[in-house]
Short mmCIF file of C-alpha atoms and ligand atoms in Angstrom, two decimals:
data_model
loop_
_atom_site.label_atom_id
_atom_site.label_comp_id
_atom_site.label_asym_id
_atom_site.label_seq_id
_atom_site.Cartn_x
_atom_site.Cartn_y
_atom_site.Cartn_z
CA MET A 29 -6.79 -22.29 -7.37
CA ALA A 30 -10.08 -22.49 -9.16
CA GLN A 31 -11.70 -18.95 -8.54
CA GLY A 32 -14.91 -19.34 -5.86
CA GLN A 33 -13.18 -22.64 -3.67
CA VAL A 34 -13.58 -21.90 -0.21
CA ASN A 35 -12.43 -23.69 2.74
CA GLN A 36 -9.38 -25.15 1.00
CA TYR A 37 -5.59 -24.24 1.98
CA GLN A 38 -2.95 -25.63 -0.05
CA LEU A 39 0.39 -26.13 2.29
CA VAL A 40 3.24 -26.17 -0.66
CA SER A 41 7.26 -27.42 0.72
CA PRO A 42 9.94 -25.61 -0.06
CA GLN A 43 11.92 -26.83 -3.06
CA PRO A 44 15.67 -26.44 -4.43
CA ASN A 45 15.83 -22.68 -5.43
CA LEU A 46 15.02 -21.52 -8.81
CA LYS A 47 17.47 -18.73 -10.59
CA ARG A 48 15.59 -16.45 -11.71
CA SER A 49 16.92 -13.36 -13.21
CA SER A 50 16.86 -9.96 -11.69
CA SER A 51 18.26 -6.90 -11.33
CA PHE A 52 20.23 -7.26 -8.43
CA THR A 53 21.84 -11.33 -10.52
CA SER A 54 24.54 -10.41 -12.87
CA THR A 55 27.09 -13.49 -13.50
CA HIS A 56 29.07 -11.83 -11.10
CA ALA A 57 26.36 -11.30 -8.16
CA LYS A 58 25.32 -14.11 -5.59
CA ALA A 59 22.09 -14.44 -4.57
CA LEU A 60 21.28 -13.92 -0.89
CA LYS A 61 18.62 -15.71 1.69
CA PRO A 62 18.40 -15.54 4.95
CA PHE A 63 19.93 -18.38 6.60
CA ALA A 64 17.17 -20.80 7.07
CA SER A 65 15.15 -20.05 4.11
CA GLY A 66 13.44 -23.08 4.73
CA ASP A 67 11.78 -21.77 7.98
CA ILE A 68 10.35 -18.65 6.52
CA LYS A 69 6.43 -18.78 6.54
CA ILE A 70 4.45 -16.95 4.23
CA LEU A 71 0.30 -17.00 4.65
CA LEU A 72 -1.31 -16.25 1.51
CA LEU A 73 -4.93 -15.16 1.54
CA GLU A 74 -7.66 -14.57 -0.87
CA ASN A 75 -6.91 -16.19 -3.86
CA ILE A 76 -4.28 -15.29 -4.54
CA SER A 77 -2.66 -16.53 -7.79
CA GLN A 78 -0.89 -19.45 -8.41
CA ALA A 79 2.30 -17.68 -10.08
CA ALA A 80 2.82 -16.15 -7.06
CA ILE A 81 2.47 -19.09 -5.40
CA ASP A 82 5.30 -21.11 -7.74
CA ILE A 83 7.91 -18.09 -6.78
CA LEU A 84 7.43 -17.74 -3.00
CA SER A 85 8.08 -21.77 -3.30
CA GLY A 86 10.73 -21.99 -5.39
CA GLU A 87 12.58 -19.11 -3.13
CA GLY A 88 12.93 -22.58 -0.81
CA TYR A 89 9.60 -20.97 1.52
CA GLN A 90 7.03 -22.38 3.87
CA VAL A 91 3.99 -21.57 1.94
CA GLU A 92 -0.04 -22.56 2.74
CA ALA A 93 -2.91 -20.12 0.52
CA HIS A 94 -5.81 -20.15 1.72
CA SER A 95 -8.59 -18.56 -1.68
CA LYS A 96 -10.18 -17.00 1.28
CA SER A 97 -10.15 -14.75 4.10
CA LEU A 98 -10.01 -15.56 7.72
CA SER A 99 -12.32 -14.78 10.87
CA ASP A 100 -10.55 -12.60 13.26
CA ASP A 101 -9.67 -15.25 15.13
CA VAL A 102 -8.08 -17.44 13.20
CA LEU A 103 -6.25 -14.68 11.90
CA ILE A 104 -4.65 -13.70 14.56
CA GLU A 105 -4.39 -17.43 15.32
CA LYS A 106 -1.95 -17.62 12.38
CA ILE A 107 -0.25 -14.17 11.79
CA ARG A 108 1.57 -14.56 14.65
CA ASP A 109 3.75 -17.81 13.21
CA VAL A 110 4.47 -15.80 9.89
CA HIS A 111 7.69 -13.86 8.49
CA CYS A 112 4.93 -13.24 5.50
CA ILE A 113 1.21 -12.68 4.58
CA GLY A 114 -0.07 -12.40 1.21
CA ILE A 115 -3.72 -10.65 0.82
CA ARG A 116 -5.69 -9.23 -0.75
CA SER A 117 -8.65 -6.03 -0.09
CA LYS A 118 -11.04 -8.11 2.06
CA THR A 119 -8.49 -9.00 4.90
CA LYS A 120 -8.52 -6.47 7.56
CA LEU A 121 -4.65 -5.69 9.54
CA THR A 122 -5.59 -3.21 12.02
CA SER A 123 -3.16 -1.92 14.49
CA LYS A 124 -4.60 -4.91 16.83
CA VAL A 125 -3.88 -7.61 14.31
CA LEU A 126 -0.67 -6.12 13.50
CA ALA A 127 0.74 -6.34 17.34
CA GLU A 128 -0.05 -10.62 17.22
CA ALA A 129 2.08 -10.51 14.61
CA LYS A 130 5.55 -10.33 16.39
CA LYS A 131 7.53 -12.38 13.76
CA LEU A 132 6.05 -10.85 11.07
CA LEU A 133 8.75 -8.72 8.52
CA VAL A 134 6.88 -8.19 5.50
CA ILE A 135 3.20 -8.12 4.18
CA GLY A 136 1.95 -7.86 0.33
CA CYS A 137 -0.75 -6.42 -0.86
CA PHE A 138 -1.90 -8.80 -3.65
CA CYS A 139 -4.29 -5.53 -5.13
CA ILE A 140 -3.50 -1.82 -5.82
CA GLY A 141 -5.58 -0.16 -2.60
CA THR A 142 -3.81 -0.76 0.67
CA ASN A 143 -6.46 0.73 2.59
CA GLN A 144 -7.12 -2.44 4.44
CA VAL A 145 -3.47 -2.58 6.58
CA ASP A 146 -2.55 -0.25 9.46
CA LEU A 147 0.92 0.97 7.18
CA GLU A 148 1.60 3.24 10.25
CA ALA A 149 1.62 0.50 12.38
CA ALA A 150 3.14 -1.70 10.43
CA ALA A 151 6.17 0.65 10.26
CA ARG A 152 6.54 1.08 13.65
CA GLN A 153 6.59 -2.29 13.80
CA GLY A 154 9.32 -2.82 10.90
CA ILE A 155 7.31 -4.44 8.94
CA SER A 156 7.14 -2.99 4.83
CA VAL A 157 4.47 -3.32 3.00
CA PHE A 158 4.39 -3.76 -1.27
CA ASN A 159 0.98 -3.89 -2.64
CA SER A 160 0.96 -3.96 -6.71
CA PRO A 161 0.94 -0.10 -8.70
CA PHE A 162 -0.70 -1.05 -11.69
CA SER A 163 -1.48 -4.37 -12.59
CA ASN A 164 -5.01 -4.63 -12.51
CA SER A 165 -5.48 -1.41 -14.53
CA ARG A 166 -6.30 -2.21 -17.46
CA SER A 167 -9.00 -5.25 -15.94
CA VAL A 168 -10.44 -1.95 -14.08
CA ALA A 169 -11.11 0.54 -16.82
CA GLU A 170 -12.20 -2.74 -20.07
CA LEU A 171 -15.00 -3.06 -16.74
CA VAL A 172 -15.73 0.69 -16.70
CA ILE A 173 -15.79 1.00 -20.56
CA GLY A 174 -18.60 -2.15 -20.47
CA GLU A 175 -20.51 -1.08 -17.83
CA ILE A 176 -21.25 2.70 -19.64
CA ILE A 177 -22.43 0.35 -22.90
CA PHE A 178 -24.65 -1.70 -20.43
CA LEU A 179 -25.69 1.23 -18.40
CA SER A 180 -26.69 3.57 -21.23
CA ARG A 181 -28.75 0.17 -23.52
CA GLN A 182 -30.76 -0.68 -20.27
CA LEU A 183 -28.41 -4.19 -20.80
CA GLY A 184 -28.64 -4.72 -17.58
CA ASP A 185 -32.39 -5.01 -16.66
CA ARG A 186 -33.13 -6.38 -20.21
CA ASN A 187 -30.41 -9.74 -19.48
CA ILE A 188 -32.55 -9.93 -15.95
CA GLU A 189 -35.95 -9.79 -18.00
CA MET A 190 -34.91 -12.43 -20.71
CA HIS A 191 -33.76 -14.98 -17.79
CA GLN A 192 -37.08 -14.86 -16.55
CA GLY A 193 -38.53 -16.04 -19.57
CA ILE A 194 -40.00 -11.70 -20.87
CA TRP A 195 -39.17 -10.52 -23.92
CA ASN A 196 -39.76 -6.52 -23.94
CA LYS A 197 -38.00 -4.55 -26.33
CA VAL A 198 -36.67 -1.21 -26.00
CA SER A 199 -35.35 1.96 -27.82
CA ALA A 200 -36.82 4.62 -25.26
CA ASN A 201 -34.13 5.94 -23.08
CA CYS A 202 -31.51 3.66 -25.14
CA TYR A 203 -28.44 5.84 -26.53
CA GLU A 204 -25.06 5.23 -28.00
CA ILE A 205 -22.17 6.00 -25.78
CA ARG A 206 -21.04 8.19 -28.92
CA GLY A 207 -20.76 12.21 -28.15
CA LYS A 208 -20.92 11.65 -24.81
CA THR A 209 -19.60 13.25 -22.05
CA LEU A 210 -17.33 11.09 -19.54
CA GLY A 211 -16.75 12.18 -15.99
CA ILE A 212 -13.48 10.69 -14.52
CA ILE A 213 -13.31 11.54 -10.41
CA GLY A 214 -9.26 10.17 -9.76
CA TYR A 215 -7.36 10.29 -13.38
CA GLY A 216 -4.28 8.19 -12.41
CA HIS A 217 -3.90 4.79 -13.51
CA ILE A 218 -6.76 3.48 -13.81
CA GLY A 219 -8.99 6.56 -14.74
CA SER A 220 -6.27 7.67 -17.23
CA GLN A 221 -6.25 3.95 -18.67
CA LEU A 222 -9.99 4.33 -19.27
CA SER A 223 -9.80 7.89 -20.57
CA VAL A 224 -7.84 7.06 -23.76
CA LEU A 225 -10.96 3.73 -24.27
CA ALA A 226 -13.49 5.93 -23.86
CA GLU A 227 -12.28 8.49 -26.55
CA SER A 228 -11.41 5.62 -28.87
CA MET A 229 -14.77 5.10 -28.65
CA GLY A 230 -15.71 7.86 -29.55
CA MET A 231 -16.72 9.44 -25.67
CA THR A 232 -15.88 13.78 -24.58
CA VAL A 233 -13.43 13.04 -21.11
CA TYR A 234 -13.27 15.77 -18.41
CA PHE A 235 -11.06 14.19 -15.17
CA TYR A 236 -11.21 16.29 -12.03
CA ASP A 237 -7.90 14.97 -10.21
CA ILE A 238 -7.21 16.51 -6.73
CA ILE A 239 -3.07 17.03 -8.62
CA GLN A 240 -2.25 18.96 -12.19
CA ILE A 241 -2.23 15.78 -14.50
CA MET A 242 -0.99 15.89 -18.28
CA PRO A 243 -4.64 14.90 -19.73
CA LEU A 244 -3.77 12.43 -22.26
CA GLY A 245 -5.95 12.56 -25.64
CA ILE A 246 -7.33 15.21 -26.18
CA ALA A 247 -9.48 14.85 -22.53
CA LYS A 248 -9.45 18.13 -20.39
CA GLN A 249 -8.99 18.88 -16.35
CA VAL A 250 -11.82 20.95 -14.71
CA SER A 251 -10.55 22.43 -11.51
CA THR A 252 -13.52 21.48 -9.45
CA LEU A 253 -15.11 18.70 -8.76
CA HIS A 254 -18.88 20.29 -8.99
CA GLU A 255 -18.07 21.28 -12.40
CA LEU A 256 -17.21 17.76 -13.61
CA LEU A 257 -20.43 17.22 -12.25
CA GLU A 258 -22.74 19.41 -14.08
CA ARG A 259 -20.74 18.16 -17.29
CA ALA A 260 -20.78 14.55 -17.45
CA ASP A 261 -23.48 12.38 -18.60
CA PHE A 262 -21.56 9.49 -17.12
CA VAL A 263 -19.51 10.59 -13.29
CA THR A 264 -17.30 7.69 -12.64
CA LEU A 265 -14.89 7.35 -9.59
CA HIS A 266 -11.13 5.86 -9.90
CA VAL A 267 -9.46 7.16 -6.58
CA PRO A 268 -8.10 5.71 -2.55
CA GLU A 269 -9.90 5.12 -0.24
CA THR A 270 -8.02 8.47 2.61
CA GLU A 271 -9.49 10.80 4.56
CA ASP A 272 -10.84 13.36 1.73
CA THR A 273 -12.34 10.40 -0.62
CA LYS A 274 -14.62 8.65 1.93
CA ASN A 275 -18.39 9.90 1.64
CA MET A 276 -16.93 12.21 -1.35
CA ILE A 277 -20.39 11.74 -3.40
CA GLY A 278 -23.74 12.40 -1.53
CA ASP A 279 -26.86 14.14 -2.27
CA ALA A 280 -24.96 17.52 -2.98
CA GLU A 281 -22.98 15.89 -5.48
CA ILE A 282 -25.58 13.85 -7.31
CA SER A 283 -27.98 16.64 -7.13
CA LYS A 284 -25.59 18.47 -9.62
CA MET A 285 -25.08 15.40 -11.58
CA LYS A 286 -26.97 16.57 -14.81
CA LYS A 287 -30.85 14.69 -15.05
CA GLY A 288 -30.40 11.64 -16.41
CA SER A 289 -27.01 10.95 -16.57
CA TYR A 290 -24.83 7.66 -15.00
CA LEU A 291 -22.94 6.64 -11.45
CA ILE A 292 -19.95 4.22 -11.74
CA ASN A 293 -18.48 3.56 -8.68
CA ALA A 294 -15.34 1.11 -9.07
CA SER A 295 -13.28 2.80 -6.43
CA ARG A 296 -13.73 1.88 -2.78
CA GLY A 297 -17.13 1.29 -0.91
CA THR A 298 -16.62 4.39 1.52
CA VAL A 299 -16.30 6.77 -1.64
CA VAL A 300 -20.11 7.37 -2.39
CA GLN A 301 -23.19 6.75 0.19
CA ILE A 302 -25.90 4.38 -0.94
CA PRO A 303 -28.64 6.46 0.61
CA ALA A 304 -27.98 9.09 -1.46
CA LEU A 305 -27.76 7.49 -4.34
CA LEU A 306 -30.74 5.28 -3.85
CA LYS A 307 -32.85 8.69 -3.75
CA GLY A 308 -31.09 9.34 -6.74
CA LEU A 309 -32.16 6.09 -8.88
CA GLN A 310 -35.57 6.42 -6.77
CA SER A 311 -36.72 10.19 -7.68
CA GLU A 312 -34.95 9.18 -11.60
CA HIS A 313 -32.92 11.66 -11.40
CA LEU A 314 -30.17 9.26 -12.32
CA ARG A 315 -30.81 6.99 -15.23
CA GLY A 316 -28.97 4.29 -13.99
CA ALA A 317 -25.36 3.20 -12.17
CA ALA A 318 -23.16 0.58 -11.43
CA ILE A 319 -21.33 -0.37 -8.10
CA ASP A 320 -18.43 -2.92 -7.88
CA VAL A 321 -17.82 -1.87 -4.42
CA TYR A 322 -19.28 -1.66 -1.24
CA PRO A 323 -18.52 -0.49 2.60
CA ARG A 324 -19.09 -4.18 3.85
CA GLU A 325 -18.01 -6.44 1.36
CA PRO A 326 -19.10 -10.48 2.39
CA ARG A 327 -15.89 -11.83 3.25
CA SER A 328 -14.89 -15.10 1.00
CA ASN A 329 -18.18 -15.83 -2.45
CA GLY A 330 -21.37 -17.84 -1.38
CA GLN A 331 -22.48 -15.16 1.26
CA ASN A 332 -25.40 -13.48 1.13
CA PHE A 333 -25.30 -9.75 0.35
CA ASN A 334 -27.94 -8.73 2.61
CA ASP A 335 -29.47 -5.52 5.18
CA GLU A 336 -27.54 -7.17 7.70
CA LEU A 337 -24.35 -6.44 5.81
CA ASN A 338 -25.51 -2.92 4.95
CA SER A 339 -28.95 -2.02 5.69
CA TRP A 340 -29.54 -0.36 2.82
CA ALA A 341 -28.96 -3.66 0.96
CA SER A 342 -32.33 -4.65 -0.12
CA GLU A 343 -34.23 -0.95 -1.45
CA LEU A 344 -30.70 -1.01 -3.39
CA LEU A 345 -31.62 -4.62 -5.04
CA LYS A 346 -34.86 -2.85 -6.36
CA CYS A 347 -33.65 -0.25 -8.28
CA LYS A 348 -33.73 -0.44 -11.89
CA ASN A 349 -31.33 -0.02 -14.64
CA LEU A 350 -28.41 -0.41 -11.69
CA ILE A 351 -25.73 -3.08 -12.18
CA LEU A 352 -23.97 -4.61 -9.35
CA SER A 353 -20.67 -6.85 -9.23
CA PRO A 354 -19.10 -8.48 -6.70
CA HIS A 355 -15.33 -5.81 -6.29
CA ILE A 356 -14.03 -7.89 -9.83
CA GLY A 357 -12.76 -4.18 -11.30
CA GLY A 358 -9.38 -6.36 -11.48
CA SER A 359 -10.49 -9.78 -10.65
CA THR A 360 -9.14 -11.11 -14.84
CA GLU A 361 -6.51 -13.91 -15.57
CA GLU A 362 -4.17 -11.63 -17.01
CA ALA A 363 -4.64 -8.67 -13.67
CA GLN A 364 -4.18 -11.72 -11.42
CA ARG A 365 -1.39 -13.53 -12.86
CA MET A 366 0.32 -10.01 -13.11
CA ILE A 367 0.03 -9.13 -9.95
CA GLY A 368 1.17 -12.48 -8.66
CA ILE A 369 4.79 -12.62 -9.88
CA GLU A 370 5.18 -8.21 -8.75
CA VAL A 371 4.42 -8.93 -5.64
CA ALA A 372 5.40 -11.99 -4.97
CA THR A 373 8.85 -10.49 -6.84
CA ALA A 374 8.86 -7.77 -4.06
CA LEU A 375 8.18 -10.28 -1.58
CA PHE A 376 11.60 -12.43 -1.65
CA LYS A 377 12.99 -9.32 -3.25
CA TYR A 378 12.30 -7.75 0.59
CA ILE A 379 13.20 -11.13 2.89
CA ASN A 380 16.58 -12.45 1.40
CA TYR A 381 17.90 -9.08 -0.22
CA GLY A 382 15.94 -6.33 2.18
CA THR A 383 15.35 -3.66 -1.02
CA SER A 384 12.23 -2.08 0.13
CA ILE A 385 12.12 -0.26 -3.14
CA GLY A 386 7.95 0.19 -3.96
CA ALA A 387 7.12 -0.40 -0.75
CA VAL A 388 4.82 1.93 0.16
CA ASN A 389 4.87 2.85 4.12
CA PHE A 390 8.88 2.21 4.59
CA PRO A 391 11.63 3.90 3.53
CA GLU A 392 12.61 2.43 -0.40
CA ILE A 393 16.64 1.67 -0.99
CA ASP A 394 18.33 -0.61 -2.39
CA LEU A 395 21.68 -1.90 -2.73
CA ARG A 396 24.04 -2.77 -6.29
CA ALA A 397 24.77 -6.77 -5.96
CA ILE A 398 27.49 -8.20 -3.41
CA GLN A 399 29.90 -9.91 -6.47
CA ASP A 400 32.01 -12.64 -6.19
CA THR A 401 35.02 -10.95 -5.33
CA GLU A 402 33.07 -9.58 -2.15
CA LYS A 403 34.88 -12.70 0.43
CA ASN A 404 32.16 -13.93 3.67
CA SER A 405 30.00 -11.32 2.61
CA ILE A 406 27.03 -10.59 4.72
CA ARG A 407 24.08 -7.68 4.28
CA VAL A 408 23.06 -6.35 7.28
CA LEU A 409 19.36 -5.24 7.17
CA PHE A 410 18.99 -2.14 10.48
CA ALA A 411 15.00 -0.65 10.72
CA HIS A 412 15.34 2.31 13.58
CA GLN A 413 13.32 4.91 14.85
CA ASN A 414 14.50 8.18 12.85
CA VAL A 415 16.03 9.85 15.88
CA PRO A 416 19.15 11.65 15.57
CA GLY A 417 22.36 9.62 16.53
CA VAL A 418 21.51 5.94 15.46
CA LEU A 419 23.86 6.21 12.35
CA LYS A 420 26.83 7.69 13.95
CA GLU A 421 26.43 4.60 17.25
CA ILE A 422 26.21 2.19 14.52
CA ASN A 423 28.78 3.12 11.87
CA GLN A 424 31.31 2.94 15.35
CA ILE A 425 29.79 -0.77 15.12
CA LEU A 426 30.34 -1.24 11.25
CA ALA A 427 34.15 0.88 11.84
CA ASP A 428 36.08 -1.98 12.48
CA HIS A 429 34.69 -3.90 9.42
CA ASN A 430 35.37 -3.58 5.90
CA VAL A 431 31.80 -1.80 4.50
CA GLU A 432 31.97 -2.36 0.78
CA LYS A 433 28.85 -0.33 0.74
CA GLN A 434 25.91 1.64 2.38
CA HIS A 435 22.47 3.34 1.93
CA SER A 436 20.55 4.51 4.33
CA ASP A 437 16.71 6.55 4.46
CA SER A 438 13.80 7.51 6.63
CA ARG A 439 10.61 8.08 5.91
CA GLY A 440 8.89 9.88 9.03
CA GLU A 441 9.36 8.18 12.35
CA ILE A 442 11.27 4.63 10.21
CA ALA A 443 14.55 4.52 8.98
CA TYR A 444 16.11 1.99 7.68
CA MET A 445 19.90 1.19 6.70
CA MET A 446 21.92 -1.43 4.09
CA ALA A 447 25.12 -2.30 4.14
CA ASP A 448 26.93 -5.07 3.46
CA ILE A 449 30.31 -5.61 4.89
CA SER A 450 33.07 -8.10 3.97
CA ASP A 451 35.77 -10.96 5.25
CA VAL A 452 33.34 -11.61 8.16
CA ASN A 453 33.77 -14.68 10.18
CA GLU A 454 31.84 -15.96 12.74
CA ASP A 455 32.85 -13.61 15.47
CA ASP A 456 32.36 -10.57 13.65
CA ILE A 457 28.71 -11.85 12.72
CA ARG A 458 28.14 -12.81 15.89
CA LYS A 459 29.38 -9.05 17.36
CA ILE A 460 27.57 -6.81 14.65
CA TYR A 461 24.30 -8.62 14.70
CA ASP A 462 24.61 -8.21 19.29
CA THR A 463 24.97 -4.84 19.39
CA ILE A 464 23.32 -3.99 16.26
CA SER A 465 19.57 -5.44 17.55
CA SER A 466 21.04 -3.51 21.25
CA ALA A 467 20.72 -0.25 19.81
CA LYS A 468 18.44 1.64 21.93
CA ALA A 469 16.33 2.75 17.84
CA ASN A 470 16.22 -0.44 16.99
CA ILE A 471 12.99 -1.90 15.27
CA LEU A 472 14.15 -4.89 13.55
CA THR A 473 18.38 -6.33 12.59
CA ARG A 474 18.15 -9.59 9.79
CA ILE A 475 21.30 -10.44 8.34
CA THR A 476 21.77 -12.44 4.80
CA ALA A 477 24.49 -14.29 3.32
CA SER A 478 25.24 -15.29 0.34
CA GLN A 479 25.29 -19.31 0.15
CA SER A 480 27.07 -19.83 -3.17
CA PRO A 481 28.92 -23.52 -2.77
CA ALA A 482 32.11 -21.06 -2.42
CA ASP A 483 31.44 -20.14 1.15
CA LYS A 484 28.74 -22.09 2.15
CA ILE A 485 30.52 -23.81 4.95
CA LYS A 486 32.33 -20.42 6.04
CA ILE A 487 28.72 -18.55 6.17
CA GLY A 488 25.91 -20.57 5.18
CA GLU A 489 27.15 -23.32 8.12
CA ILE A 490 28.00 -20.33 10.61
CA GLY A 491 24.05 -19.13 9.45
CA PHE A 492 22.94 -21.93 10.67
CA GLU A 493 24.54 -22.03 13.83
CA LEU A 494 23.69 -18.34 14.87
CA VAL A 495 20.12 -19.04 14.39
CA LYS A 496 19.60 -22.19 16.88
CA LEU A 497 21.75 -19.75 18.86
CA ILE A 498 19.19 -16.48 19.05
CA SER A 499 16.02 -17.41 16.96
CA PRO A 500 13.80 -16.71 16.72
CA ALA A 501 15.40 -13.47 17.74
CA PHE A 502 17.49 -14.01 14.98
CA LEU A 503 14.61 -12.81 11.92
CA SER A 504 11.96 -10.75 14.88
CA LEU A 505 14.09 -9.34 16.85
CA ARG A 506 12.01 -6.19 17.56
CA CYS A 507 11.87 -3.37 20.34
CA THR A 508 8.37 -2.96 21.74
N1 NAI B 611 -12.71 -2.48 -8.50
C1 NAI B 611 -12.15 -2.89 -8.04
O1 NAI B 611 -11.36 -4.12 -8.17
C2 NAI B 611 -10.35 -2.16 -8.17
C3 NAI B 611 -10.71 -0.60 -7.04
N2 NAI B 611 -9.25 0.28 -7.23
C4 NAI B 611 -9.65 0.94 -6.42
O2 NAI B 611 -9.41 2.12 -7.86
C5 NAI B 611 -8.61 3.18 -6.55
C6 NAI B 611 -7.44 4.00 -7.51
O3 NAI B 611 -6.56 3.36 -8.52
P1 NAI B 611 -5.69 3.47 -9.69
O4 NAI B 611 -6.39 4.47 -10.67
O5 NAI B 611 -4.66 2.35 -10.01
O6 NAI B 611 -4.53 5.29 -8.14
P2 NAI B 611 -3.82 5.72 -8.58
O7 NAI B 611 -2.87 6.32 -7.02
O8 NAI B 611 -2.69 5.73 -9.25
O9 NAI B 611 -4.56 6.95 -8.86
C7 NAI B 611 -5.35 8.18 -8.00
C8 NAI B 611 -5.61 9.22 -8.37
O10 NAI B 611 -6.73 9.81 -7.68
C9 NAI B 611 -6.68 11.04 -7.46
N3 NAI B 611 -6.84 11.20 -5.95
C10 NAI B 611 -6.64 11.49 -4.40
N4 NAI B 611 -7.23 12.16 -4.04
C11 NAI B 611 -8.55 12.72 -4.53
C12 NAI B 611 -9.50 13.52 -4.36
N5 NAI B 611 -9.57 13.17 -3.08
N6 NAI B 611 -10.30 13.65 -5.58
C13 NAI B 611 -9.27 13.44 -6.85
N7 NAI B 611 -8.57 13.31 -7.22
C14 NAI B 611 -7.99 12.12 -6.28
C15 NAI B 611 -5.07 10.48 -6.95
O11 NAI B 611 -4.43 11.88 -7.46
C16 NAI B 611 -4.51 10.29 -8.47
O12 NAI B 611 -4.40 10.43 -9.65
C17 NAI B 611 -7.72 2.62 -5.91
O13 NAI B 611 -6.47 2.76 -5.01
C18 NAI B 611 -8.91 1.21 -5.56
O14 NAI B 611 -8.95 1.92 -4.69
C19 NAI B 611 -7.61 -0.64 -7.81
C20 NAI B 611 -7.65 -1.42 -8.67
C21 NAI B 611 -9.63 -2.58 -8.39
O1 AKG B 612 -8.98 -7.95 -7.15
C1 AKG B 612 -9.32 -7.62 -5.38
O2 AKG B 612 -9.15 -8.02 -4.74
C2 AKG B 612 -8.87 -6.08 -5.15
C3 AKG B 612 -8.84 -4.96 -5.85
C4 AKG B 612 -8.44 -3.53 -5.84
O3 AKG B 612 -9.76 -2.93 -5.08
C5 AKG B 612 -7.11 -3.44 -5.78
O4 AKG B 612 -6.48 -3.82 -6.50
O5 AKG B 612 -7.41 -2.29 -5.46
#
């Protein structure tokens, strides 16, 4: 879908399952699926890459894709009916919205940040959340390099003037970046990538992080934020939104920065107090700034960025040497495609195989694939409250069967167990499902099965019947 399209959505009909190589499938491994893949509904918002749509529709799911985020009312209406939702940074999945999502199994954040989702509320409902931890890091780092040069040469202002027909050839207060000092706050995927790029352009790099990190190149870690602010000509923020990073840069921090220095924020809008930044720019203590993220951002392209949205917007627009961009740090074709593939793959592996490796709010577990030699097999997936005695109860149920392999782990209040069981018939499946899902600690019980031709009749059709018998609980039975 082209960037900038609004009010458009796409319904993609299920397609035959595409064969794809994955760590689960070897020549003797069987592909697993929920019993009725074609009933799985996926809602993708905010212009998620076609690569993701192709992967998910290729799994046989029903995919509905929108180019923008939805109003809360429409979101609540739609989320009630879907098993999976894919979002970027704008859609807020609060506990109130999630409370309506009775069928939801999994959330895909097609971005790095996951602060827009109430991760704990999701986990309590047995909904796992995946993101893309690094696929847009390079894009953000490159944007920041561009901004450092633009700010240093006042290129944003010269560009605006030329567009107004004004010739204004200036060298006063314009500088090379070679030999200048870059101060990076948050030396994770983006900060460290930026560090390498900046050094290759002749900059000296210092960074501040709450954990000790091995510096790349000849960058140096400093032990306090204030030390970094005092040293740097350019200060750039690459921290997640947390309680500690909210309002991290205010009056006190800006006054610690060198006179004539620059501030860049492409992290989250809550990290920099914009009134403090305004003061810094208006007093010319700061020589410029670049901002990509804002406390409140428009829901879709074409909407206004004005005082109604953020009370200081019109004051900000008057500032000199201030680059404002509409949260495009990760918006490149390369990044969006990579994110689309990465997150869509995590989603179908979770839906089909129960694999939670990479989940940001859920115990991370996986099992090796069910092999051809394991006849009439099912995989039992059991998300439950992390309370004593649950596994004893469940293993008593499984003890009557041939458990080929089993894995379980916990994260905070949530635990998750995965078990492959072979030699099961219809009655077994029904009994296993009924007894496990009625355990007191049950949050969500699911069963997936191989549907290869060899066992299609025995498992596939039984599965289909079971879906009819116990649907919609089959995919969404949760304790409330
Ligand atoms: N503008 C945009 O389009 C994009 C913005 N982002 C934002 O950038 C953030 C950073 O991304 P990554 O580098 O991939 O994250 P990351 O998780 O790899 O690195 C974050 C670093 O910040 C550090 N940190 C956390 N709290 C801190 C604190 N109070 N003080 C100092 N350091 C602290 C962490 O220890 C970590 O090293 C994301 O969380 C996201 O909010 C990410 C991608 C695109
Ligand atoms: O591209 C987006 O919509 C969000 C990028 C971002 O902020 C992130 O990846 O955390």
